[in-house]
Amino acid sequence: MTRDLEYALQQYYGHAAFREGQKEIIEDVLAGKDVLGILPTGSGKSLCYQLPARMVDGAVLVVSPLISLMIDQEKQLVATGFKQVIAITSFLSKSTKERVMHQLEQYKLIYVSPEMLQTKQLIDKLRSIPISVFVVDEAHCISQWGHEFRPDYLKLHQVVETLNYPTVLALSATATPDVQQDIIEQLKCERMVRHVYPMDRENIALSIEKVKNNQEKLHFLIDTLNKFPGPTMIYFSSRMWAEKVTDELCKHLPNLRTAYYHGGMEQADRLLIQQQFMNNQLDVVCCTSAFGMGINKKNIRLVVHFHLPTQIESYIQEIGRAGRDGKQSVSLLLFAPHDVSIPKRLIESELPSPMMINIVLQFLKERANTNQMLPDDKEVLEILQINEIQWRFLSYHFEKHGMIIESRILYNENIWMNRITSIQKVIKVRSEYKEQKLQELLQWAEGSACRRTSLFSFFQQTVKKPTGFCCDVCDFTFKTWEPSVVEQQHTKSDWRSAFKDLMLQGEIHVNEKPSRNS
Amino acid sequence: MFELLVLQCLNKINQERTVYNIFHLLKGKRSSQTLQDAHIYKLKNYFGIYKNINKKTFHSCIDRLTKHGYLENGSSSTCVVTDKGKRKLEQNRDLVQRTPFRGMEYSNVAQILLERLLLFIQTTTNIVSGNHIFIPITDKSEVLRWVKRIYRKNKEMLPELLEKLYSELMLFCESLPDQEACIFVDQLTGYRKYGLSKEQLAMKYNLPLEDVELKRALIIHKLINHINRVCQTTDLLPFFIKDLQQPFFLTTSAQKTYTLLQKGFTIEQITTLRRLKESTVFDHIVEIALVDPTLPIDPYVSKEAIDNILEITDQLHTIKLKEIRQALENQYSYFQIRLALAIAKNHRRRDVL
């Protein structure tokens, strides 16, 4: 079988060898064992289910929390010629969705969001086709203590049962031992085989630059990028800052090709920026966390955090986008004294405030008194001016306490008062927990121990020996770093010749045309 | 450009409609009301020229216009164009009066034409360069299917097609002002070169994002014009829109009602058959009357009624339905008044012709 696996890898991906962990996980999955796989970001997690999808008899169902990630993967697979893949998301038009549902058995790889899995129509359809492997991607979302808890993930074990126990594969890049245990318990797969691989990447040097304020951050950035104009991602906590710094970089470093990317842009424009970056048409992308999921650009040399993230897990995930080609790369955190207020605000915005709960209750009471059902999520968000994360949290708890059942609002003043008190307790515990996670990150950034050992100590006992530099405490300075620089493509500035080139009408291209018989 | 255009639209509706009607107009909302307004206020060239507009963008434009003193708030979501605003419009006569936009005729075709063109160029340049693996820049299945079909049919002669398309588009670009030609070329995606996003175009040409959006629509409207007027039947470009142009522009629902009317069904029958409200069918009929002057309307409103209504309209200098109805002592329904106004528009159009 080992031979077969390597043959399949060569045939479908053109790779000669598996990366650490992939083969072990795939072998167990194909042998029908439930598997928990913890692989570092950028190590090719998705191959662990994409390859089996081409080899098993039935379909592989992948539950993924991020629609953009699913769509990216679908596009990439289709582009490489694997057409039996579909992402069932709210982005599908009604008619397309109907067509897809009608011929669901044709697909080998089916991506769904956990929310989608709660619709009866889809479940019924899935029951009627053979599902061989049930994949839970970003499995840390299942844990209350994971950094991106998604209430709908808690219902996944029921789906596994409904689908008559297909092989379960849970994957994550960031899960502490506690979270790993929680994933196994919540999925009710006690006999899960654990494949846990160290999360540290030996070719990424960690560095923190302490500055006084945003102005100094900008200066440092300009200096650094002036010397190292390699492929760079800069993470921001807000769209506004991503745009602003792009502006400044364009002004100060006109030779550097910089653009921004955030969730406020249209799908088509986002795709262009993403592909320009992949294609080395851009040197620097200033982005929010909306960027990067599913980006497998290999030669990113520098990942900068202009703002502090909210916990270590997302930090590790984001810096993991650097150096997928194995070459020396650097992560840089720009850290100023008052920075902590930004992640604090983010944490607050993720949980509903007491005032918001009152507004929601008032709304539900009115609907109940006039015998109206709960409108769909989109409408609720608009009426109540509440964000998606807050509403997901609340509606999960309302359902859990039987206050809302299948969009019916069962209002009872006394009972609800009690329930609300207990929901508020949960909120308190969660916000304290998140606060504590933020403190961990802060302590790490303010500490003076080796960045590498201290960052990964939350997840594992030891770290691998770095292939190049370790961190700014041990041996790294920007003075000694000499990254390879990607050659810039020269684009013509007058539109006539640019157009001629693009349409392959220039003389250079004539010779490149492949003959039709080849 | 965007602000001037909004100002111009508000000037034309002259407080008789709310600012939201302009929002819907630019967005190209396919409702009877929006379509009728577009005809009545002679704004049809602006219909649907900014499909991606959102409320926030629109409101901040209104705010800026107000801050500059070009607009004042009127009652219930209307806006008054101030004298300063009118002078501003006068100074920019060329831009706003002889607008090159053809929204009502083209906006529906424009988006699909652009996407077909972009994807076709991306596909052919990649395949001719020997690269079969690339992420398509649009994910609209109708566009993907169309390009795939063309590709399959012409697999053997892609370099020739590309060359032909190049010379046709070159001819078109030469007819554009330099900046527009640049924007047109910059947005194209080819082999190992992805086109610029709206945000990048805005930065490169130092334009507001809204203007980039409008310029791109404008270029495509000009392209459709070019295809209709300059291109030969043997050219490649006409092929990109051949299947898209419709004789009339109607909402899908109005189109269904229209078919039934032509088969001789009455309003009542259509209401029952299509399970619609009577008022909805009324909306459809007004919409149809606006684009089809041959629609018989005697069953709904008499010649005499039309004369009465139009006379009052002229006297009062208004097309506000409520005022007209009151002035005629409520003897005609809103439906009849709207129909009369629609007919008047068509007659005027016929006179011009």
XYZ file of C-alpha atoms in Angstrom, chain A residues 14 87 154 167 196 246 302 409 456:
9
model
C 3.921 15.493 -8.854
C -18.066 23.488 -1.724
C -20.403 20.573 19.043
C -13.956 7.115 9.426
C 0.788 14.921 16.890
C -0.239 50.616 2.085
C 8.806 37.948 6.075
C -39.459 31.434 20.279
C 6.003 26.718 21.904
